[in-house]
mmCIF file with all atom_site columns, C-alpha atoms in Angstrom:
data_model
loop_
_atom_site.group_PDB
_atom_site.id
_atom_site.type_symbol
_atom_site.label_atom_id
_atom_site.label_alt_id
_atom_site.label_comp_id
_atom_site.label_asym_id
_atom_site.label_entity_id
_atom_site.label_seq_id
_atom_site.pdbx_PDB_ins_code
_atom_site.Cartn_x
_atom_site.Cartn_y
_atom_site.Cartn_z
_atom_site.occupancy
_atom_site.B_iso_or_equiv
_atom_site.pdbx_formal_charge
_atom_site.auth_seq_id
_atom_site.auth_comp_id
_atom_site.auth_asym_id
_atom_site.auth_atom_id
_atom_site.pdbx_PDB_model_num
ATOM 1   C CA . MET A 1 1   ? 62.011 -46.128 -5.231  1.00 93.00 ? 1   MET A CA 1
ATOM 2   C CA . THR A 1 2   ? 64.498 -45.714 -8.036  1.00 96.00 ? 2   THR A CA 1
ATOM 3   C CA . ILE A 1 3   ? 64.341 -42.904 -10.577 1.00 97.00 ? 3   ILE A CA 1
ATOM 4   C CA . ASP A 1 4   ? 63.073 -45.376 -13.188 1.00 98.00 ? 4   ASP A CA 1
ATOM 5   C CA . GLU A 1 5   ? 60.324 -46.565 -10.836 1.00 98.00 ? 5   GLU A CA 1
ATOM 6   C CA . ARG A 1 6   ? 59.231 -42.980 -10.154 1.00 97.00 ? 6   ARG A CA 1
ATOM 7   C CA . GLU A 1 7   ? 59.124 -42.233 -13.882 1.00 98.00 ? 7   GLU A CA 1
ATOM 8   C CA . GLN A 1 8   ? 57.081 -45.371 -14.521 1.00 98.00 ? 8   GLN A CA 1
ATOM 9   C CA . LYS A 1 9   ? 54.725 -44.601 -11.627 1.00 98.00 ? 9   LYS A CA 1
ATOM 10  C CA . ALA A 1 10  ? 54.095 -41.117 -13.042 1.00 98.00 ? 10  ALA A CA 1
ATOM 11  C CA . ARG A 1 11  ? 53.373 -42.587 -16.490 1.00 98.00 ? 11  ARG A CA 1
ATOM 12  C CA . GLU A 1 12  ? 50.988 -45.174 -15.012 1.00 98.00 ? 12  GLU A CA 1
ATOM 13  C CA . LEU A 1 13  ? 49.144 -42.560 -12.973 1.00 98.00 ? 13  LEU A CA 1
ATOM 14  C CA . HIS A 1 14  ? 48.703 -40.424 -16.080 1.00 98.00 ? 14  HIS A CA 1
ATOM 15  C CA . ALA A 1 15  ? 47.478 -43.444 -18.047 1.00 98.00 ? 15  ALA A CA 1
ATOM 16  C CA . ASP A 1 16  ? 44.996 -44.058 -15.215 1.00 98.00 ? 16  ASP A CA 1
ATOM 17  C CA . HIS A 1 17  ? 43.337 -40.667 -15.862 1.00 97.00 ? 17  HIS A CA 1
ATOM 18  C CA . HIS A 1 18  ? 45.215 -38.543 -13.345 1.00 98.00 ? 18  HIS A CA 1
ATOM 19  C CA . ASN A 1 19  ? 46.177 -35.134 -14.655 1.00 98.00 ? 19  ASN A CA 1
ATOM 20  C CA . CYS A 1 20  ? 49.816 -34.132 -15.094 1.00 98.00 ? 20  CYS A CA 1
ATOM 21  C CA . CYS A 1 21  ? 50.139 -32.448 -11.709 1.00 98.00 ? 21  CYS A CA 1
ATOM 22  C CA . GLN A 1 22  ? 48.506 -35.347 -9.873  1.00 98.00 ? 22  GLN A CA 1
ATOM 23  C CA . SER A 1 23  ? 50.726 -37.831 -11.702 1.00 98.00 ? 23  SER A CA 1
ATOM 24  C CA . VAL A 1 24  ? 53.906 -36.069 -10.575 1.00 98.00 ? 24  VAL A CA 1
ATOM 25  C CA . VAL A 1 25  ? 52.722 -35.460 -7.017  1.00 98.00 ? 25  VAL A CA 1
ATOM 26  C CA . LEU A 1 26  ? 51.410 -38.985 -6.489  1.00 98.00 ? 26  LEU A CA 1
ATOM 27  C CA . ALA A 1 27  ? 54.629 -40.499 -7.838  1.00 98.00 ? 27  ALA A CA 1
ATOM 28  C CA . TYR A 1 28  ? 56.176 -39.023 -4.673  1.00 98.00 ? 28  TYR A CA 1
ATOM 29  C CA . ALA A 1 29  ? 53.268 -39.679 -2.301  1.00 97.00 ? 29  ALA A CA 1
ATOM 30  C CA . ASP A 1 30  ? 55.537 -41.710 -0.023  1.00 97.00 ? 30  ASP A CA 1
ATOM 31  C CA . LYS A 1 31  ? 57.706 -38.617 0.606   1.00 97.00 ? 31  LYS A CA 1
ATOM 32  C CA . LEU A 1 32  ? 55.073 -35.929 1.179   1.00 97.00 ? 32  LEU A CA 1
ATOM 33  C CA . GLY A 1 33  ? 53.966 -36.299 4.780   1.00 93.00 ? 33  GLY A CA 1
ATOM 34  C CA . ILE A 1 34  ? 50.296 -36.136 3.773   1.00 94.00 ? 34  ILE A CA 1
ATOM 35  C CA . ASP A 1 35  ? 47.988 -38.940 2.767   1.00 94.00 ? 35  ASP A CA 1
ATOM 36  C CA . GLU A 1 36  ? 47.640 -39.858 -0.877  1.00 96.00 ? 36  GLU A CA 1
ATOM 37  C CA . ALA A 1 37  ? 43.978 -38.828 -1.087  1.00 97.00 ? 37  ALA A CA 1
ATOM 38  C CA . ALA A 1 38  ? 44.803 -35.323 0.187   1.00 97.00 ? 38  ALA A CA 1
ATOM 39  C CA . ALA A 1 39  ? 47.725 -35.052 -2.236  1.00 97.00 ? 39  ALA A CA 1
ATOM 40  C CA . ASN A 1 40  ? 45.437 -36.102 -5.086  1.00 98.00 ? 40  ASN A CA 1
ATOM 41  C CA . ARG A 1 41  ? 42.824 -33.494 -4.141  1.00 98.00 ? 41  ARG A CA 1
ATOM 42  C CA . VAL A 1 42  ? 45.277 -30.616 -3.747  1.00 97.00 ? 42  VAL A CA 1
ATOM 43  C CA . ALA A 1 43  ? 46.912 -31.357 -7.109  1.00 98.00 ? 43  ALA A CA 1
ATOM 44  C CA . ALA A 1 44  ? 43.606 -31.785 -8.989  1.00 98.00 ? 44  ALA A CA 1
ATOM 45  C CA . PRO A 1 45  ? 43.069 -28.148 -10.049 1.00 98.00 ? 45  PRO A CA 1
ATOM 46  C CA . PHE A 1 46  ? 46.606 -27.755 -11.415 1.00 98.00 ? 46  PHE A CA 1
ATOM 47  C CA . GLY A 1 47  ? 46.276 -30.028 -14.431 1.00 96.00 ? 47  GLY A CA 1
ATOM 48  C CA . ARG A 1 48  ? 46.125 -28.791 -18.022 1.00 96.00 ? 48  ARG A CA 1
ATOM 49  C CA . GLY A 1 49  ? 47.847 -25.548 -17.151 1.00 97.00 ? 49  GLY A CA 1
ATOM 50  C CA . LEU A 1 50  ? 45.717 -24.646 -14.110 1.00 97.00 ? 50  LEU A CA 1
ATOM 51  C CA . SER A 1 51  ? 42.284 -26.130 -14.651 1.00 96.00 ? 51  SER A CA 1
ATOM 52  C CA . GLY A 1 52  ? 42.505 -26.166 -18.424 1.00 94.00 ? 52  GLY A CA 1
ATOM 53  C CA . GLN A 1 53  ? 43.734 -22.587 -18.822 1.00 96.00 ? 53  GLN A CA 1
ATOM 54  C CA . GLY A 1 54  ? 46.922 -23.622 -20.650 1.00 96.00 ? 54  GLY A CA 1
ATOM 55  C CA . GLU A 1 55  ? 49.143 -21.702 -18.250 1.00 98.00 ? 55  GLU A CA 1
ATOM 56  C CA . LEU A 1 56  ? 51.967 -23.194 -16.132 1.00 98.00 ? 56  LEU A CA 1
ATOM 57  C CA . CYS A 1 57  ? 52.368 -26.876 -17.019 1.00 98.00 ? 57  CYS A CA 1
ATOM 58  C CA . GLY A 1 58  ? 50.869 -29.223 -14.440 1.00 98.00 ? 58  GLY A CA 1
ATOM 59  C CA . CYS A 1 59  ? 54.147 -31.160 -14.379 1.00 98.00 ? 59  CYS A CA 1
ATOM 60  C CA . VAL A 1 60  ? 55.954 -28.025 -13.235 1.00 98.00 ? 60  VAL A CA 1
ATOM 61  C CA . SER A 1 61  ? 53.247 -27.255 -10.682 1.00 98.00 ? 61  SER A CA 1
ATOM 62  C CA . GLY A 1 62  ? 53.611 -30.821 -9.420  1.00 98.00 ? 62  GLY A CA 1
ATOM 63  C CA . MET A 1 63  ? 57.374 -30.459 -9.082  1.00 98.00 ? 63  MET A CA 1
ATOM 64  C CA . ALA A 1 64  ? 56.848 -27.262 -7.077  1.00 98.00 ? 64  ALA A CA 1
ATOM 65  C CA . MET A 1 65  ? 54.322 -28.975 -4.794  1.00 98.00 ? 65  MET A CA 1
ATOM 66  C CA . VAL A 1 66  ? 56.591 -31.929 -4.131  1.00 98.00 ? 66  VAL A CA 1
ATOM 67  C CA . ALA A 1 67  ? 59.595 -29.674 -3.545  1.00 98.00 ? 67  ALA A CA 1
ATOM 68  C CA . GLY A 1 68  ? 57.616 -27.526 -1.121  1.00 98.00 ? 68  GLY A CA 1
ATOM 69  C CA . LEU A 1 69  ? 56.113 -30.427 0.795   1.00 97.00 ? 69  LEU A CA 1
ATOM 70  C CA . THR A 1 70  ? 59.528 -32.052 1.202   1.00 97.00 ? 70  THR A CA 1
ATOM 71  C CA . GLY A 1 71  ? 61.270 -28.883 2.399   1.00 98.00 ? 71  GLY A CA 1
ATOM 72  C CA . ASN A 1 72  ? 63.050 -28.245 -0.897  1.00 98.00 ? 72  ASN A CA 1
ATOM 73  C CA . ALA A 1 73  ? 61.178 -25.155 -2.137  1.00 98.00 ? 73  ALA A CA 1
ATOM 74  C CA . SER A 1 74  ? 64.456 -23.380 -2.856  1.00 98.00 ? 74  SER A CA 1
ATOM 75  C CA . GLU A 1 75  ? 65.062 -25.917 -5.653  1.00 98.00 ? 75  GLU A CA 1
ATOM 76  C CA . VAL A 1 76  ? 61.986 -24.869 -7.646  1.00 98.00 ? 76  VAL A CA 1
ATOM 77  C CA . PRO A 1 77  ? 63.726 -22.276 -9.887  1.00 98.00 ? 77  PRO A CA 1
ATOM 78  C CA . ALA A 1 78  ? 66.403 -24.806 -10.866 1.00 98.00 ? 78  ALA A CA 1
ATOM 79  C CA . LEU A 1 79  ? 63.771 -27.499 -11.493 1.00 98.00 ? 79  LEU A CA 1
ATOM 80  C CA . CYS A 1 80  ? 61.857 -25.089 -13.745 1.00 98.00 ? 80  CYS A CA 1
ATOM 81  C CA . GLU A 1 81  ? 64.990 -24.284 -15.720 1.00 98.00 ? 81  GLU A CA 1
ATOM 82  C CA . LYS A 1 82  ? 65.881 -27.952 -16.129 1.00 98.00 ? 82  LYS A CA 1
ATOM 83  C CA . PHE A 1 83  ? 62.354 -28.756 -17.312 1.00 98.00 ? 83  PHE A CA 1
ATOM 84  C CA . ARG A 1 84  ? 62.449 -25.820 -19.743 1.00 98.00 ? 84  ARG A CA 1
ATOM 85  C CA . ALA A 1 85  ? 65.872 -26.856 -21.053 1.00 98.00 ? 85  ALA A CA 1
ATOM 86  C CA . GLU A 1 86  ? 64.693 -30.421 -21.744 1.00 97.00 ? 86  GLU A CA 1
ATOM 87  C CA . ASN A 1 87  ? 61.245 -29.635 -23.088 1.00 98.00 ? 87  ASN A CA 1
ATOM 88  C CA . GLY A 1 88  ? 61.408 -26.147 -24.562 1.00 98.00 ? 88  GLY A CA 1
ATOM 89  C CA . ASP A 1 89  ? 58.993 -24.382 -22.209 1.00 98.00 ? 89  ASP A CA 1
ATOM 90  C CA . ILE A 1 90  ? 57.126 -24.598 -18.905 1.00 98.00 ? 90  ILE A CA 1
ATOM 91  C CA . VAL A 1 91  ? 53.773 -23.323 -20.191 1.00 98.00 ? 91  VAL A CA 1
ATOM 92  C CA . CYS A 1 92  ? 51.196 -26.006 -20.960 1.00 98.00 ? 92  CYS A CA 1
ATOM 93  C CA . GLY A 1 93  ? 49.634 -24.407 -24.014 1.00 97.00 ? 93  GLY A CA 1
ATOM 94  C CA . ARG A 1 94  ? 52.970 -23.775 -25.680 1.00 97.00 ? 94  ARG A CA 1
ATOM 95  C CA . LEU A 1 95  ? 54.229 -27.282 -24.857 1.00 98.00 ? 95  LEU A CA 1
ATOM 96  C CA . LEU A 1 96  ? 51.126 -28.796 -26.426 1.00 96.00 ? 96  LEU A CA 1
ATOM 97  C CA . LYS A 1 97  ? 51.527 -26.671 -29.566 1.00 96.00 ? 97  LYS A CA 1
ATOM 98  C CA . MET A 1 98  ? 55.141 -27.821 -29.889 1.00 96.00 ? 98  MET A CA 1
ATOM 99  C CA . GLY A 1 99  ? 53.949 -31.421 -29.774 1.00 92.00 ? 99  GLY A CA 1
ATOM 100 C CA . LYS A 1 100 ? 57.469 -32.710 -29.176 1.00 91.00 ? 100 LYS A CA 1
ATOM 101 C CA . LYS A 1 101 ? 56.511 -34.976 -26.263 1.00 95.00 ? 101 LYS A CA 1
ATOM 102 C CA . PRO A 1 102 ? 53.171 -36.314 -25.082 1.00 96.00 ? 102 PRO A CA 1
ATOM 103 C CA . CYS A 1 103 ? 52.101 -35.414 -21.569 1.00 97.00 ? 103 CYS A CA 1
ATOM 104 C CA . ARG A 1 104 ? 52.860 -38.949 -20.404 1.00 97.00 ? 104 ARG A CA 1
ATOM 105 C CA . GLU A 1 105 ? 56.543 -38.358 -21.187 1.00 98.00 ? 105 GLU A CA 1
ATOM 106 C CA . LEU A 1 106 ? 56.489 -34.912 -19.595 1.00 98.00 ? 106 LEU A CA 1
ATOM 107 C CA . VAL A 1 107 ? 55.237 -36.349 -16.280 1.00 98.00 ? 107 VAL A CA 1
ATOM 108 C CA . ALA A 1 108 ? 58.045 -38.920 -16.418 1.00 98.00 ? 108 ALA A CA 1
ATOM 109 C CA . CYS A 1 109 ? 60.556 -36.132 -17.063 1.00 98.00 ? 109 CYS A CA 1
ATOM 110 C CA . ALA A 1 110 ? 59.277 -34.171 -14.062 1.00 98.00 ? 110 ALA A CA 1
ATOM 111 C CA . ALA A 1 111 ? 59.460 -37.263 -11.849 1.00 98.00 ? 111 ALA A CA 1
ATOM 112 C CA . ARG A 1 112 ? 63.036 -37.868 -12.976 1.00 98.00 ? 112 ARG A CA 1
ATOM 113 C CA . LEU A 1 113 ? 64.098 -34.253 -12.366 1.00 98.00 ? 113 LEU A CA 1
ATOM 114 C CA . LEU A 1 114 ? 62.652 -34.363 -8.850  1.00 98.00 ? 114 LEU A CA 1
ATOM 115 C CA . SER A 1 115 ? 64.449 -37.521 -7.787  1.00 97.00 ? 115 SER A CA 1
ATOM 116 C CA . PRO A 1 116 ? 67.866 -35.986 -6.995  1.00 97.00 ? 116 PRO A CA 1
ATOM 117 C CA . VAL A 1 117 ? 66.130 -33.270 -4.984  1.00 97.00 ? 117 VAL A CA 1
ATOM 118 C CA . VAL A 1 118 ? 63.734 -35.456 -3.009  1.00 96.00 ? 118 VAL A CA 1
ATOM 119 C CA . ASP A 1 119 ? 65.082 -39.026 -2.863  1.00 91.00 ? 119 ASP A CA 1
#
């Protein structure tokens, strides 16, 4: 898949009622080495800043999951910094208060940032 296709897949998953973490993780389901249903279940509690707590953004949690499952865990700090640089924060509650980008665009951003690391 191209970067654009991954971004679009993440947007579509989010539009189809997947949370932010699930949308990022499932956009890379073909790379994870686990079945899509298992990936969906493991990512489920990480949406809305860890089950609605407003903590670490689900997009960032999703990037960490994908990086870990693909053997690229060492890239997580750099991915976090890139996400923060583009979006202003990595904490869900603060991102929502900023209101600069809707979640659907944040999942696309996370999918795009992951592509050079995973694809």
